[in-house]
PDB file of C-alpha atoms and ligand atoms in Angstrom:
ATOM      1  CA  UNK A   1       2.934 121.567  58.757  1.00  0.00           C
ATOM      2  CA  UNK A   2       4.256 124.893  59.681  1.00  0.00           C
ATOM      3  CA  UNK A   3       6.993 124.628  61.696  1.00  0.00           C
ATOM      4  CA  UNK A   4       9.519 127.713  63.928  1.00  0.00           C
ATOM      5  CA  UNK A   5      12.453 127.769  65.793  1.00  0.00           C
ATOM      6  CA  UNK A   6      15.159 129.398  66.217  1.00  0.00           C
ATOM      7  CA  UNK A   7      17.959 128.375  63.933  1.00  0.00           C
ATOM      8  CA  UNK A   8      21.494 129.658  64.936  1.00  0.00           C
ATOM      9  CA  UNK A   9      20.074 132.593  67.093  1.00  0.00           C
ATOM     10  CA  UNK A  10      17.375 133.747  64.386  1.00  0.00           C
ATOM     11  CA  UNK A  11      13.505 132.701  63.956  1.00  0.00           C
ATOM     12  CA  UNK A  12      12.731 130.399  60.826  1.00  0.00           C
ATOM     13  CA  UNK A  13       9.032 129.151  60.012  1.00  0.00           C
ATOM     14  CA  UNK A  14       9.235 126.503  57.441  1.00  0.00           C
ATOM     15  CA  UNK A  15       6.792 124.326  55.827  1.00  0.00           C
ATOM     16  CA  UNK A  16       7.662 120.493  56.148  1.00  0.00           C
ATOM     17  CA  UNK A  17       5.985 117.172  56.124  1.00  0.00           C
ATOM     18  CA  UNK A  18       4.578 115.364  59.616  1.00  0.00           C
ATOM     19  CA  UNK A  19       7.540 112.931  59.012  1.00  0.00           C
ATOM     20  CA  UNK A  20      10.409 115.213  57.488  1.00  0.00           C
ATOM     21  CA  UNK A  21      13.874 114.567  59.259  1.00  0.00           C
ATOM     22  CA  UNK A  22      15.437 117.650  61.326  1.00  0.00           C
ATOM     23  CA  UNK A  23      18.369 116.739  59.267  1.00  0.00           C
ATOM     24  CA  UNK A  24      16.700 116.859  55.821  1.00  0.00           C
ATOM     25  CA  UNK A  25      14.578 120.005  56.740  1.00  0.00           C
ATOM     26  CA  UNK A  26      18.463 121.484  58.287  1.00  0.00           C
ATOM     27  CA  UNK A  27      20.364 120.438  54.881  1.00  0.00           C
ATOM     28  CA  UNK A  28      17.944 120.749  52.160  1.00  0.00           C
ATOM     29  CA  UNK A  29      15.552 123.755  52.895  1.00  0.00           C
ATOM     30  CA  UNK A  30      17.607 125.755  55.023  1.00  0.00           C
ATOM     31  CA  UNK A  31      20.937 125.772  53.325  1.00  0.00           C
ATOM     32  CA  UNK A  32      23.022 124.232  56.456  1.00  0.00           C
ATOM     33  CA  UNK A  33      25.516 121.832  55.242  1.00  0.00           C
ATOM     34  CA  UNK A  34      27.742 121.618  58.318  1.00  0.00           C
ATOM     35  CA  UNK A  35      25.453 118.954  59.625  1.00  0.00           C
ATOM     36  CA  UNK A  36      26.134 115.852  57.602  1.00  0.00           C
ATOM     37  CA  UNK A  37      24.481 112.757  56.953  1.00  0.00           C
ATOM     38  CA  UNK A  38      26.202 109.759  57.674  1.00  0.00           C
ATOM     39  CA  UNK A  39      24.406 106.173  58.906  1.00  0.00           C
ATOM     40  CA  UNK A  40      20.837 107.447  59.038  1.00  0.00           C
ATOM     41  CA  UNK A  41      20.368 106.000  62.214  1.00  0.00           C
ATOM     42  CA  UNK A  42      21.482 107.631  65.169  1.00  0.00           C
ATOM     43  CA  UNK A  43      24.902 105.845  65.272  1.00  0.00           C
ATOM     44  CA  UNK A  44      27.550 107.784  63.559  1.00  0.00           C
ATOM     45  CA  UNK A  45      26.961 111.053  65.156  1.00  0.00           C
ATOM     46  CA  UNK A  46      27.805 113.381  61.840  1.00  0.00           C
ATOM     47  CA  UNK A  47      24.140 114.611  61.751  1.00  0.00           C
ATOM     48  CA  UNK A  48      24.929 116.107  65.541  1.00  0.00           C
ATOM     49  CA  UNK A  49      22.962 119.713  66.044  1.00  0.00           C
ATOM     50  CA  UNK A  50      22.646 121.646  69.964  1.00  0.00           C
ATOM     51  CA  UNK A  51      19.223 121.705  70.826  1.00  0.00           C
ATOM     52  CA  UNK A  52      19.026 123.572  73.460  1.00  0.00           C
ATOM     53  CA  UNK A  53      22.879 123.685  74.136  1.00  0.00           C
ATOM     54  CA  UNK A  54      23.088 119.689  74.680  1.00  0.00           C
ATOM     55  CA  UNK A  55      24.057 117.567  71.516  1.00  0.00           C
ATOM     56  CA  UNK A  56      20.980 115.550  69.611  1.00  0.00           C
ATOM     57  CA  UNK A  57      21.544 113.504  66.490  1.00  0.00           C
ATOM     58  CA  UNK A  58      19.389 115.057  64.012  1.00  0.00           C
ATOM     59  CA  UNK A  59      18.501 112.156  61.962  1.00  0.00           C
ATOM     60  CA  UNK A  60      16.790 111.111  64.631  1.00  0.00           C
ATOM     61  CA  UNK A  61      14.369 113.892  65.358  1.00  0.00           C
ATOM     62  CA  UNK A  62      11.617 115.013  63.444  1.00  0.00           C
ATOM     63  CA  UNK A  63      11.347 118.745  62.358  1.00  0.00           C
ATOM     64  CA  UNK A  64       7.752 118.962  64.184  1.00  0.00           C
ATOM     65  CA  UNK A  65       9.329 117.900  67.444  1.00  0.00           C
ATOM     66  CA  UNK A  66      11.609 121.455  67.644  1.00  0.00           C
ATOM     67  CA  UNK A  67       8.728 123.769  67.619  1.00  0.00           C
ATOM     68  CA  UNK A  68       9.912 127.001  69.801  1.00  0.00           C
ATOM     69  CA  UNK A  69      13.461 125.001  70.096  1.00  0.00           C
ATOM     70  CA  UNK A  70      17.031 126.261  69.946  1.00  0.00           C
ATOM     71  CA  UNK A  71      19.079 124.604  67.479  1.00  0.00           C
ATOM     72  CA  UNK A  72      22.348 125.521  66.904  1.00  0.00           C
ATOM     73  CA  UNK A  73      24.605 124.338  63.924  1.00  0.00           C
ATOM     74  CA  UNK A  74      28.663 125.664  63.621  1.00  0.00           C
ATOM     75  CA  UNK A  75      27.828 128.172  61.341  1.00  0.00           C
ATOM     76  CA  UNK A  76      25.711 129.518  64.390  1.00  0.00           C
ATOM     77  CA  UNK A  77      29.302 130.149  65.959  1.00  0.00           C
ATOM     78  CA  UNK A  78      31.117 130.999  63.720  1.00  0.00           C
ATOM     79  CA  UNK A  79      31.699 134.439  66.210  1.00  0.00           C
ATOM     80  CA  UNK A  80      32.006 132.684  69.754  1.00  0.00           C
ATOM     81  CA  UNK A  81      35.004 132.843  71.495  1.00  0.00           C
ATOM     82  CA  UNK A  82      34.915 129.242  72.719  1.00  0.00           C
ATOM     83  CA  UNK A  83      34.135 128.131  69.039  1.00  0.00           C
ATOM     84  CA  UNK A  84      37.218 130.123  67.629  1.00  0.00           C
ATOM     85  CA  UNK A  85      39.663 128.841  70.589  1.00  0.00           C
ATOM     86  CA  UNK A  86      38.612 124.958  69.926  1.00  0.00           C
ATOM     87  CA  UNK A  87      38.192 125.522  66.188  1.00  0.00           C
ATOM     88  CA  UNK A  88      42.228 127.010  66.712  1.00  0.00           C
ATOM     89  CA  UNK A  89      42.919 123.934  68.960  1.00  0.00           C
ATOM     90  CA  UNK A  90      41.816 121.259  66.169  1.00  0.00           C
ATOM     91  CA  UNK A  91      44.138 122.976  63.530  1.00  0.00           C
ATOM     92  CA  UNK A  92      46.960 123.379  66.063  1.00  0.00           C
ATOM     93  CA  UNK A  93      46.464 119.495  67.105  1.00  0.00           C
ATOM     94  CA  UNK A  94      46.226 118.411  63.584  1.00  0.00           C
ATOM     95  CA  UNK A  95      42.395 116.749  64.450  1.00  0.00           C
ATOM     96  CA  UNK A  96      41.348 117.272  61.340  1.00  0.00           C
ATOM     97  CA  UNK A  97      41.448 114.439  58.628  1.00  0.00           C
ATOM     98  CA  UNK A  98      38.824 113.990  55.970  1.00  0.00           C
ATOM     99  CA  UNK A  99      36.836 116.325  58.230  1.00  0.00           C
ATOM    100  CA  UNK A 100      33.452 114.920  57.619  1.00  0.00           C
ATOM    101  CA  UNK A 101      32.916 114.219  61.277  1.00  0.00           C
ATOM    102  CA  UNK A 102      34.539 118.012  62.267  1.00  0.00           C
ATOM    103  CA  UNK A 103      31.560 119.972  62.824  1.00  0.00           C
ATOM    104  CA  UNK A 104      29.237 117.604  64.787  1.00  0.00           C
ATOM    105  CA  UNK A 105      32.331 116.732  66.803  1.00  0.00           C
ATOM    106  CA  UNK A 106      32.896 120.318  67.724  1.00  0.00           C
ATOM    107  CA  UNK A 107      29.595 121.149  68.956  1.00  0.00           C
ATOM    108  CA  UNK A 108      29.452 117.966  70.731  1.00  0.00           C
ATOM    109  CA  UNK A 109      33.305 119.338  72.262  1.00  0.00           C
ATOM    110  CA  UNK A 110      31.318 122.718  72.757  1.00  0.00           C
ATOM    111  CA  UNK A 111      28.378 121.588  75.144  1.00  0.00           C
ATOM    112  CA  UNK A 112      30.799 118.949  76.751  1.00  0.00           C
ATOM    113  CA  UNK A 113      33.129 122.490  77.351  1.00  0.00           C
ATOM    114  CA  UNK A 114      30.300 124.092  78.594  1.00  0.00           C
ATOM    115  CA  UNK A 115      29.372 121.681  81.034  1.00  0.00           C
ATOM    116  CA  UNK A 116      32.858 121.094  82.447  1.00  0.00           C
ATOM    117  CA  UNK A 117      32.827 124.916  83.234  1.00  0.00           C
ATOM    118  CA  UNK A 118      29.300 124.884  85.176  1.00  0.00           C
ATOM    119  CA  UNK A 119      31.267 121.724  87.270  1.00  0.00           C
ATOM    120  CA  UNK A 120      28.814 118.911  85.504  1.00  0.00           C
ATOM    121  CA  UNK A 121      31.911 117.147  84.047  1.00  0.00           C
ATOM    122  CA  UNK A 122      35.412 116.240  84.324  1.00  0.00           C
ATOM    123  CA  UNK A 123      38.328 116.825  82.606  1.00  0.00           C
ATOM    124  CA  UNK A 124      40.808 113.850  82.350  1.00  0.00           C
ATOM    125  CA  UNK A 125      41.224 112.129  79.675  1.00  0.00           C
ATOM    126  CA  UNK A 126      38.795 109.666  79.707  1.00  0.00           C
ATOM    127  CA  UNK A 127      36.286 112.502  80.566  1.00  0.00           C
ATOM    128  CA  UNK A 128      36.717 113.909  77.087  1.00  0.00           C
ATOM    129  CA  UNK A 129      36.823 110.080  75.103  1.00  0.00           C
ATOM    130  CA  UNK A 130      33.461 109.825  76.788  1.00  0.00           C
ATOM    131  CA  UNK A 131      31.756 113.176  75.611  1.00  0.00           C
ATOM    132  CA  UNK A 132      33.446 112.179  72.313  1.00  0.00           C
ATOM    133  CA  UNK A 133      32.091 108.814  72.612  1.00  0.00           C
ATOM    134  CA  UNK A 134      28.712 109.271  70.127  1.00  0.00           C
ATOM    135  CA  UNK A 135      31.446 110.888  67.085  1.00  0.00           C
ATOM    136  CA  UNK A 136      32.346 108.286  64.810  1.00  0.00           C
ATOM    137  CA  UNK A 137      35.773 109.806  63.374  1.00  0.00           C
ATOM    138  CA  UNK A 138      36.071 107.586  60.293  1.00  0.00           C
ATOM    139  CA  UNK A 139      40.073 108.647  60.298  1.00  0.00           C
ATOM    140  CA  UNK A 140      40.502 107.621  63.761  1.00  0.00           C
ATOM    141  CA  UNK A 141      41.866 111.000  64.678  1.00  0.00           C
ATOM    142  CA  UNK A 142      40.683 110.570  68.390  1.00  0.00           C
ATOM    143  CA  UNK A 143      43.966 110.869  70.091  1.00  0.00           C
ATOM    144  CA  UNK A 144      44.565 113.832  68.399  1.00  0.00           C
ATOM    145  CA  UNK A 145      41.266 115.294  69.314  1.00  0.00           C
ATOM    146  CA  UNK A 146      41.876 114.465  72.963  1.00  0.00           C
ATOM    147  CA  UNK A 147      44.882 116.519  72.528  1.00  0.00           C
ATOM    148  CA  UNK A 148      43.162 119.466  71.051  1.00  0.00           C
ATOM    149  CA  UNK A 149      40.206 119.473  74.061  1.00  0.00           C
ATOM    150  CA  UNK A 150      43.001 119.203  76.414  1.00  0.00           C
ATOM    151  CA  UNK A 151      44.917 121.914  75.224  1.00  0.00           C
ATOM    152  CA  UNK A 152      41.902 123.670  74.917  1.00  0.00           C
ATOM    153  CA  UNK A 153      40.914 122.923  78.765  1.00  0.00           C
ATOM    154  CA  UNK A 154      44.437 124.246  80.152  1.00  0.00           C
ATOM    155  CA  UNK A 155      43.417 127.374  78.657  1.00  0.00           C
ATOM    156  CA  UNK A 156      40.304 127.416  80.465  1.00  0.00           C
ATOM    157  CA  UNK A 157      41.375 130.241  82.372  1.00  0.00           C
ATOM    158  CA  UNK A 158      41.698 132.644  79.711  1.00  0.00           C
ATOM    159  CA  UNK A 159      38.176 131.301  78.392  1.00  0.00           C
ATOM    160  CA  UNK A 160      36.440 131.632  81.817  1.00  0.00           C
ATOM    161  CA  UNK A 161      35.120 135.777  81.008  1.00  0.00           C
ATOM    162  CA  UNK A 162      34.042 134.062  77.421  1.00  0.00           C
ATOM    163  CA  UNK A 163      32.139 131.209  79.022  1.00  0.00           C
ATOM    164  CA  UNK A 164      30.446 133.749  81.421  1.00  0.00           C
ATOM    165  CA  UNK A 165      28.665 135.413  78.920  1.00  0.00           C
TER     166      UNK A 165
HETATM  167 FE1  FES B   1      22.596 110.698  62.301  1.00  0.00          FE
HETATM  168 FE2  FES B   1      24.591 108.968  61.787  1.00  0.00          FE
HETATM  169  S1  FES B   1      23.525 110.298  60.410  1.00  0.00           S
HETATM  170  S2  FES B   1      23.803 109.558  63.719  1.00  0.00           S
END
């Protein structure tokens, strides 16, 4: 089956099978090894993609199912503001560990971000343990990811003109 959508801002068409994984199709065919695989079934939240801006587990979905679909990976943002301020925050916070977990985290971080900016979500502390909730950090470097988002959310802001666009 020939499948398109766009793929970190650019149209792909690939050819995949009725049944293949978004997260196979993502890692083995189109090169993106940000997303990772972890538990295979829609638990550990390392496979995470955007579709459509909100936060899917990709070993969940099949390929067939984002015809005419957004999906965005980090290396989609690797030039966004936002990404570069919260990627800075996670270094600055110490967040990352092992880092297998980083990059499915951070997009989750980025929608949650997002949404906390259009007024769909708080900001306290249990606001951002929640939209952390479906990342299994194998490290257990959640306090210090709260600390990063928070940081990160004080200098909202500053990342208002960014979050506009
Ligand atoms: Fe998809 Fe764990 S690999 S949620």
């Amino acid at each position: 089956v020939q499948v398109s959508f766009r793929l970190n801002g650019s149209w792909v068409s690939v050819e995949v099978e009725p049944g293949e994984l978004l997260l196979d199709t993502l890692r083995l065919k189109l090169g993106i090894r940000s997303v990772k695989r972890g538990c295979e079934r829609g638990e550990c939240g390392a496979c995470t993609v955007l579709l459509n801006g909100e936060p899917v587990v990709s070993c969940l979905l099949l390929t067939v199912q984002v015809e005419g679909m957004d999906v965005t990976t980090v290396e989609g943002l690797r030039s966004d503001p936002l990404f570069r301020a919260l990627a800075e925050e996670f270094v600055k916070s110490f967040s990352i560990q092992c880092g297998y977990c980083t990059p499915a985290m951070i997009l989750t971080i980025y929608a949650y971000v997002k949404k906390v900016y259009e007024g769909r979500k708080g900001i306290s502390t249990e606001d951002i343990a929640k939209a952390i909730e479906g990342n299994i950090c194998r490290c257990g470097t959640y306090p210090r990811v709260i600390k990063a988002v928070a940081s990160l959310l004080n200098k909202m802001p500053e990342l208002l003109p960014t979050l506009k666009s």
